[in-house]
Amino acid sequence: MKITTVKGTNDYLPEEVRLRDYLQNQILNTYQDAGFERIMTPAVEDIENLDKSDGGDNLNLIFKILKRGDKLKKAMDSGDTNKLCDMGLRYDLTLPLSRYYANNREQLVLPAKCIQIDKVYRAERPQKGRLREFVQCDIDIIGSSSISSEIELIHTTAKALLSLDIKDFTVKINDRRILRALLKGVGFEESQLDSVCITFDKMDKIGAEGVIGELTDKGFDGGAIAKFGEVIAKPLTVESVKDVCGEESAESIETIINAVEKLSDGAYKIKFDISLVRGQGYYTGTVFEIVSDKFKGSIAGGGRYDNLIGKFTGENIPAVGFSIGFERIFSLLTEAGYADGFDLAIAVPSVYEFHMQTAEVVVEQLKAVGINATIDAVEWNTWLEDVYTNREYQATISGITCSDLTPGYLLNRFQTDSKKNFVNFKSTEYDELWKATQATQDAAEKAADYKKLQTILADEAASAFIQVPANTTAFNKNLAGYKFYPIYVQDMSTVYFVK
């Protein structure tokens, strides 16, 4: 039997799952803080719903599920291949949300602010950046036609990305009504608009010349193509398209841009882009997309779909949504070395097993405040040798450099000889107490002083971040990129690492 995954799908190792969970929780928390509520829908939908969803090219990528038993035999006997399937896997989360609202509207209050973070499926040709099974992170507002919904969605999605330390991105915005009015204004017929839009959507990839060439190959009127070429040859602003499309649509875009610019306060950019189309046919008005200046390419997209819910209910319900492409975010952050922040490994030397209970208590305390902590038993002497024989590093204890650290010493700072890059820990109280500890012969008094030293050290631990040497391999792990953080020290036998 094959041990590899089906092409276009992935296995994820524990550290990858941990990062994926962390990223999704950050996004979810941002959404919930903005007043959105999470819902869930099945991965399987009725094939009729999927086929009639105006999903653009995605309709060609549906994973269809064959009928079973006698129903399948009857369909095969009919010779009509369209009757072979009765269900399919969802290709996005918008169609399921529309059906969900129609099915549950009696229990929902409008406007409904919904979160969906879930897997979707497309029969893509697998390649870098394109999977057959992937996660989308959606927020939608159902029941409001106000442009305040667009403003809220854009800013909430941007805040979610900023919470993941994704910066230098731009929100592109357009309105399907503006684009369609522009295309009809240069001579294209209503029946041709969808095909023209599909070509125009490739503008950022093939350029203006490529767009003109493809429209010519499609056989459209040469006069309309020529006029369209003149229009897209120069930058188009919201102001410049008002005469073509009318005041209302352009002013809506203008209002959204001005509001978002104020909310962003320079943290991200927003601009009008007449070439932004978005492939789904169900979009009826504003469409938007987020592109990263640093990573290149789209990382989120969405728009208004005021007619889709009406396919289920018979009455049009306004709706608008924004979706983060999670797999792209995960891939980009992984490649950039992004860490999930609060994973701690508590190293407990195997020769000090009596400290294990202390470590277990600390682990529970850390978990209680949302820090993912684990315990590793290590060979103490091996660990010391791995870390401290690196000549670039030495431990400094109250100004006294020690080449041989034994478990009896209390560490209060690390120093890099070559870079002089050390944690500056100065405490007269600590120095005096240290001297008293070394001078006393009374075991009980010495033990009490050690506890006081540990308390002082723990209070200063927040500033005690240092980089572990790149060649360190403590507990048979590569610790390159870890930071040492002595949150709690007991005779140097309990040590913490932060990734």
Coordinates of C-alpha atoms in Angstrom, one line a residue, residues 91-497:
Y91 CA -15.0 24.3 -3.3
D92 CA -15.3 27.4 -1.1
L93 CA -17.2 28.4 2.1
T94 CA -19.5 31.0 0.5
L95 CA -22.0 28.7 -1.2
P96 CA -22.3 26.6 2.0
L97 CA -22.9 29.7 4.0
S98 CA -25.7 30.9 1.7
R99 CA -27.4 27.5 2.0
Y100 CA -26.8 27.6 5.8
Y101 CA -28.6 30.9 6.1
A102 CA -31.5 29.7 4.0
N103 CA -31.8 26.6 6.2
N104 CA -31.4 28.4 9.6
R105 CA -32.7 31.9 9.0
E106 CA -35.5 31.6 11.5
Q107 CA -32.9 31.2 14.3
L108 CA -30.6 34.0 13.0
V109 CA -30.7 37.7 13.7
L110 CA -29.7 40.1 10.9
P111 CA -27.2 41.3 10.2
A112 CA -25.5 38.0 10.9
K113 CA -21.7 38.2 11.3
C114 CA -20.3 34.7 10.6
I115 CA -16.9 33.1 10.9
Q116 CA -15.9 29.9 9.0
I117 CA -12.4 28.4 9.3
D118 CA -12.5 25.1 7.6
K119 CA -11.2 22.9 4.8
V120 CA -12.4 23.2 1.2
Y121 CA -11.6 21.0 -1.9
R122 CA -10.7 21.7 -5.5
A123 CA -9.5 19.3 -8.2
E124 CA -6.6 21.5 -9.0
R125 CA -3.4 20.4 -10.8
P126 CA -1.1 20.2 -7.8
Q127 CA 1.8 22.6 -7.8
K128 CA 3.5 25.0 -5.4
G129 CA 0.8 27.2 -3.8
R130 CA -2.1 25.1 -5.2
L131 CA -3.5 22.3 -3.1
R132 CA -6.5 20.1 -3.5
E133 CA -7.4 20.2 0.2
F134 CA -6.8 23.5 1.9
V135 CA -8.1 25.8 4.7
Q136 CA -9.9 29.1 4.2
C137 CA -10.6 31.6 7.0
D138 CA -13.8 33.5 6.1
I139 CA -15.8 36.3 7.7
D140 CA -19.1 37.3 6.2
I141 CA -21.9 39.8 7.0
I142 CA -25.4 38.7 5.9
G143 CA -28.4 41.1 5.8
S144 CA -26.7 44.5 5.4
S145 CA -26.3 46.5 2.1
S146 CA -24.5 49.3 3.9
I147 CA -20.9 49.9 2.8
S148 CA -20.0 49.9 6.5
S149 CA -20.0 46.1 6.1
E150 CA -17.2 46.4 3.5
I151 CA -15.2 48.7 5.8
E152 CA -15.6 46.4 8.8
L153 CA -14.6 43.3 6.8
I154 CA -11.5 45.0 5.3
H155 CA -10.2 46.4 8.6
T156 CA -10.9 43.2 10.6
T157 CA -9.1 41.0 8.0
A158 CA -6.2 43.4 7.9
K159 CA -6.0 43.3 11.7
A160 CA -5.9 39.5 11.6
L161 CA -2.9 39.6 9.2
L162 CA -1.2 42.2 11.4
S163 CA -1.6 40.0 14.4
L164 CA 0.5 37.4 12.5
D165 CA 3.2 40.0 12.0
I166 CA 2.3 40.2 8.3
K167 CA 3.0 43.8 7.3
D168 CA 3.6 45.8 4.1
F169 CA 0.4 44.8 2.4
T170 CA -2.1 46.6 0.2
V171 CA -5.9 46.2 0.0
K172 CA -7.0 46.5 -3.7
I173 CA -10.7 47.4 -4.2
N174 CA -13.0 47.6 -7.2
D175 CA -16.7 47.4 -8.0
R176 CA -18.1 45.1 -10.5
R177 CA -20.7 47.7 -11.4
I178 CA -17.9 50.2 -12.3
L179 CA -16.1 47.7 -14.4
R180 CA -19.2 46.5 -16.3
A181 CA -20.2 50.1 -17.0
L182 CA -16.7 50.8 -18.3
L183 CA -16.8 47.8 -20.6
K184 CA -20.2 48.6 -22.0
G185 CA -19.1 52.2 -22.5
V186 CA -16.3 51.2 -24.8
G187 CA -18.6 48.9 -26.9
F188 CA -18.7 45.4 -25.5
E189 CA -22.1 43.7 -25.4
E190 CA -23.7 42.6 -22.1
S191 CA -23.4 38.9 -23.1
Q192 CA -19.6 39.4 -23.6
L193 CA -18.8 41.0 -20.3
D194 CA -18.1 37.9 -18.2
S195 CA -15.6 36.6 -20.8
V196 CA -13.9 40.1 -21.1
C197 CA -13.6 40.2 -17.3
I198 CA -11.9 36.8 -17.1
T199 CA -9.3 38.1 -19.5
F200 CA -9.0 41.5 -17.8
D201 CA -8.4 39.7 -14.5
K202 CA -5.1 38.5 -15.9
M203 CA -3.8 42.1 -16.3
D204 CA -1.2 41.9 -13.5
K205 CA 0.2 38.7 -15.1
I206 CA 0.2 39.3 -18.8
G207 CA 0.0 43.1 -19.0
A208 CA -2.1 45.4 -21.2
E209 CA -0.7 44.0 -24.4
G210 CA -1.5 40.4 -23.3
V211 CA -5.0 41.4 -22.4
I212 CA -5.6 43.1 -25.8
G213 CA -4.1 40.0 -27.6
E214 CA -6.3 37.6 -25.8
L215 CA -9.5 39.7 -26.4
T216 CA -8.5 39.7 -30.1
D217 CA -8.1 36.0 -30.1
K218 CA -11.5 35.6 -28.6
G219 CA -13.0 37.4 -31.7
F220 CA -14.4 40.5 -30.0
D221 CA -15.2 43.7 -31.9
G222 CA -11.9 45.4 -32.9
G223 CA -13.3 48.9 -32.2
A224 CA -14.3 48.0 -28.7
I225 CA -10.9 46.4 -28.1
A226 CA -9.1 49.5 -29.4
K227 CA -11.1 51.8 -27.1
F228 CA -10.6 49.5 -24.2
G229 CA -6.9 49.5 -24.9
E230 CA -6.8 53.3 -24.8
V231 CA -8.6 53.3 -21.4
I232 CA -6.3 50.8 -19.7
A233 CA -3.1 52.3 -21.1
K234 CA -3.3 55.0 -18.5
P235 CA -3.9 54.8 -14.7
L236 CA -7.5 55.0 -13.8
T237 CA -8.6 56.7 -10.6
V238 CA -12.0 56.7 -8.9
E239 CA -12.5 60.3 -10.1
S240 CA -11.6 59.5 -13.7
V241 CA -14.2 56.7 -14.0
K242 CA -17.2 58.7 -12.6
D243 CA -18.3 60.0 -16.0
V244 CA -18.4 56.4 -17.3
C245 CA -20.0 54.5 -14.5
G246 CA -22.0 57.2 -12.7
E247 CA -21.6 58.8 -9.3
E248 CA -23.1 56.3 -7.0
S249 CA -20.7 53.3 -7.4
A250 CA -17.6 55.5 -7.6
E251 CA -18.6 57.5 -4.5
S252 CA -19.2 54.2 -2.5
I253 CA -15.6 53.1 -3.4
E254 CA -14.3 56.5 -2.5
T255 CA -16.1 56.4 0.9
I256 CA -14.7 53.0 1.7
I257 CA -11.2 53.9 0.8
N258 CA -11.3 57.1 2.9
A259 CA -12.7 55.3 5.9
V260 CA -10.2 52.4 5.7
E261 CA -7.3 54.8 5.4
K262 CA -8.3 56.5 8.7
L263 CA -8.8 53.1 10.4
S264 CA -5.5 51.7 9.2
D265 CA -3.5 54.8 10.5
G266 CA -0.7 53.9 8.1
A267 CA -0.5 50.2 9.2
Y268 CA -1.5 49.1 5.7
K269 CA -2.5 50.6 2.4
I270 CA -5.7 50.6 0.3
K271 CA -6.1 51.6 -3.4
F272 CA -8.6 51.5 -6.2
D273 CA -7.7 49.0 -9.0
I274 CA -10.0 48.8 -12.0
S275 CA -8.4 45.6 -13.2
L276 CA -9.4 43.6 -10.0
V277 CA -12.2 41.2 -11.1
R278 CA -12.2 38.2 -8.8
G279 CA -13.1 35.0 -10.7
Q280 CA -16.3 34.0 -8.9
G281 CA -19.4 34.8 -11.0
Y282 CA -21.6 35.4 -7.9
Y283 CA -20.0 38.8 -7.0
T284 CA -22.4 41.7 -7.7
G285 CA -20.7 44.8 -6.4
T286 CA -17.5 45.6 -4.5
V287 CA -14.6 43.1 -4.7
F288 CA -11.4 43.3 -2.8
E289 CA -8.1 41.5 -2.5
I290 CA -5.0 41.8 -0.3
V291 CA -1.6 41.6 -1.8
S292 CA 1.7 41.4 0.1
D293 CA 4.5 43.7 -1.0
K294 CA 7.0 41.4 0.7
F295 CA 5.8 38.0 -0.3
K296 CA 4.2 38.8 -3.7
G297 CA 0.8 37.6 -4.6
S298 CA -2.7 37.6 -3.2
I299 CA -3.2 36.4 0.4
A300 CA -6.9 37.3 0.9
G301 CA -9.9 38.1 -1.2
G302 CA -13.6 38.7 -1.2
G303 CA -16.6 40.8 -2.3
R304 CA -20.3 41.4 -2.2
Y305 CA -22.7 38.7 -3.4
D306 CA -26.2 40.0 -3.0
N307 CA -27.9 37.5 -5.3
L308 CA -26.5 34.1 -4.2
I309 CA -28.7 33.6 -1.1
G310 CA -31.7 34.4 -3.2
K311 CA -31.1 31.2 -5.2
F312 CA -32.2 29.3 -2.1
T313 CA -34.8 31.6 -0.6
G314 CA -36.4 33.2 -3.7
E315 CA -35.6 36.7 -2.2
N316 CA -32.3 38.5 -2.5
I317 CA -30.5 39.0 0.8
P318 CA -27.5 41.3 0.8
A319 CA -24.2 39.6 1.8
V320 CA -20.5 40.4 1.6
G321 CA -17.5 38.4 2.8
F322 CA -13.7 38.3 3.0
S323 CA -11.5 35.2 3.0
I324 CA -7.8 34.7 4.1
G325 CA -6.0 32.0 2.1
F326 CA -4.6 30.2 5.1
E327 CA -2.3 27.8 3.3
R328 CA -0.5 30.7 1.6
I329 CA -0.1 32.4 4.9
F330 CA 1.2 29.2 6.6
S331 CA 3.6 28.6 3.8
L332 CA 5.0 32.2 3.7
L333 CA 5.4 32.4 7.5
T334 CA 7.0 28.9 7.7
E335 CA 9.5 29.9 5.0
A336 CA 10.2 33.1 6.9
G337 CA 11.0 31.2 10.1
Y338 CA 7.9 32.3 12.0
A339 CA 7.6 30.9 15.5
D340 CA 4.4 30.5 17.4
G341 CA 5.9 32.4 20.3
F342 CA 5.2 30.6 23.6
D343 CA 6.4 27.0 23.4
L344 CA 8.7 26.1 26.3
A345 CA 10.7 23.0 26.9
I346 CA 11.7 22.7 30.5
A347 CA 15.0 20.8 30.7
V348 CA 15.2 18.7 33.9
P349 CA 18.5 17.0 34.4
S350 CA 18.0 13.2 34.8
V351 CA 20.3 13.2 37.9
Y352 CA 17.9 15.6 39.6
E353 CA 14.7 13.6 39.3
F354 CA 13.5 15.0 42.6
H355 CA 13.0 18.3 40.7
M356 CA 10.6 16.7 38.3
Q357 CA 7.6 17.6 40.5
T358 CA 8.7 21.2 40.6
A359 CA 8.9 21.2 36.8
E360 CA 5.4 19.6 36.5
V361 CA 3.9 22.3 38.7
V362 CA 5.5 25.1 36.6
V363 CA 4.2 23.4 33.4
E364 CA 0.7 23.5 34.7
Q365 CA 1.1 27.2 35.7
L366 CA 2.3 28.0 32.3
K367 CA -0.5 26.1 30.5
A368 CA -3.0 27.9 32.7
V369 CA -1.9 31.2 31.1
G370 CA -1.9 29.8 27.6
I371 CA 1.7 28.9 27.2
N372 CA 2.3 25.5 25.6
A373 CA 4.9 23.9 27.9
T374 CA 6.5 20.4 28.0
I375 CA 9.2 18.6 30.0
D376 CA 12.4 17.1 28.7
A377 CA 14.7 14.9 30.9
V378 CA 18.3 15.5 29.8
E379 CA 21.8 14.4 30.8
W380 CA 23.1 17.4 32.8
N381 CA 26.8 17.0 32.1
T382 CA 26.2 16.5 28.4
W383 CA 24.0 19.6 28.3
L384 CA 26.6 21.7 30.1
E385 CA 29.3 20.5 27.7
D386 CA 27.2 21.2 24.6
V387 CA 26.4 24.8 25.7
Y388 CA 29.3 26.0 27.7
T389 CA 32.3 24.6 25.8
N390 CA 31.5 27.0 23.0
R391 CA 34.2 29.6 23.5
E392 CA 32.1 32.4 22.3
Y393 CA 29.9 32.1 25.3
Q394 CA 30.6 32.3 29.0
A395 CA 28.4 32.6 32.0
T396 CA 28.9 35.6 34.2
I397 CA 27.8 35.5 37.9
S398 CA 27.7 38.8 39.6
G399 CA 30.7 39.9 37.6
I400 CA 32.7 36.7 38.2
T401 CA 33.4 34.8 35.1
C402 CA 33.2 31.0 35.6
S403 CA 34.5 28.5 33.0
D404 CA 33.0 25.5 34.9
L405 CA 29.4 25.9 35.8
T406 CA 28.2 23.4 38.4
P407 CA 24.6 22.9 39.5
G408 CA 25.3 24.8 42.7
Y409 CA 25.8 28.1 40.9
L410 CA 23.1 30.6 40.2
L411 CA 23.2 32.1 36.7
N412 CA 22.2 35.7 36.4
R413 CA 23.5 36.7 32.9
F414 CA 25.1 35.4 29.8
Q415 CA 27.8 37.2 27.9
T416 CA 29.1 36.9 24.3
D417 CA 32.8 37.6 24.4
S418 CA 33.0 38.6 20.7
K419 CA 29.9 40.8 20.6
K420 CA 29.6 41.8 24.3
N421 CA 25.9 41.2 23.8
F422 CA 24.7 40.2 27.2
V423 CA 21.8 40.7 29.5
N424 CA 22.6 43.6 31.8
F425 CA 21.5 42.4 35.3
K426 CA 22.7 44.7 38.1
S427 CA 21.5 44.4 41.6
T428 CA 23.3 45.6 44.7
E429 CA 20.9 43.5 46.8
Y430 CA 21.8 40.4 44.8
D431 CA 25.6 41.0 45.0
E432 CA 25.5 41.5 48.8
L433 CA 23.3 38.5 49.3
W434 CA 25.6 36.4 47.1
K435 CA 28.6 37.4 49.2
A436 CA 26.7 36.5 52.4
T437 CA 25.7 33.2 50.9
Q438 CA 29.4 32.3 50.2
A439 CA 30.6 33.5 53.6
T440 CA 28.1 31.7 55.9
Q441 CA 28.7 28.2 57.2
D442 CA 25.2 27.7 58.4
A443 CA 23.4 25.3 56.0
A444 CA 19.9 26.5 56.8
E445 CA 20.9 30.1 56.4
K446 CA 22.7 29.4 53.2
A447 CA 19.6 27.5 51.8
A448 CA 17.3 30.5 52.8
D449 CA 19.7 32.9 51.0
Y450 CA 19.7 30.8 47.9
K451 CA 15.9 31.0 47.8
K452 CA 16.0 34.8 48.0
L453 CA 18.6 34.9 45.2
Q454 CA 16.4 32.7 43.1
T455 CA 13.4 35.1 43.7
I456 CA 15.5 38.1 42.7
L457 CA 16.7 36.3 39.6
A458 CA 13.2 35.3 38.6
D459 CA 11.9 38.9 39.0
E460 CA 14.6 39.9 36.5
A461 CA 14.0 37.1 34.1
A462 CA 11.9 39.0 31.7
S463 CA 15.0 40.8 30.5
A464 CA 17.1 37.7 30.3
F465 CA 16.6 36.7 26.7
I466 CA 19.8 35.5 25.0
Q467 CA 20.6 33.5 21.9
V468 CA 21.7 29.9 22.3
P469 CA 24.8 29.1 20.2
A470 CA 23.9 27.8 16.7
N471 CA 25.9 24.5 17.2
T472 CA 24.2 23.6 20.5
T473 CA 22.5 20.2 20.4
A474 CA 21.1 19.8 23.9
F475 CA 18.7 16.9 24.4
N476 CA 19.6 15.7 20.9
K477 CA 17.7 18.6 19.3
N478 CA 19.1 21.4 17.2
L479 CA 18.5 24.5 19.4
A480 CA 19.6 27.0 16.8
G481 CA 17.1 29.9 16.9
Y482 CA 16.0 29.2 20.5
K483 CA 16.2 31.8 23.2
F484 CA 17.2 31.0 26.7
Y485 CA 14.8 32.3 29.3
P486 CA 15.4 31.4 33.0
I487 CA 11.9 32.0 34.3
Y488 CA 12.5 29.7 37.2
V489 CA 15.9 28.6 38.5
Q490 CA 16.5 26.1 41.3
D491 CA 20.2 25.4 41.7
M492 CA 20.5 25.6 37.9
S493 CA 18.7 22.3 37.6
T494 CA 15.5 23.6 36.0
V495 CA 16.0 25.5 32.7
Y496 CA 13.6 26.8 30.2
F497 CA 14.0 27.3 26.4

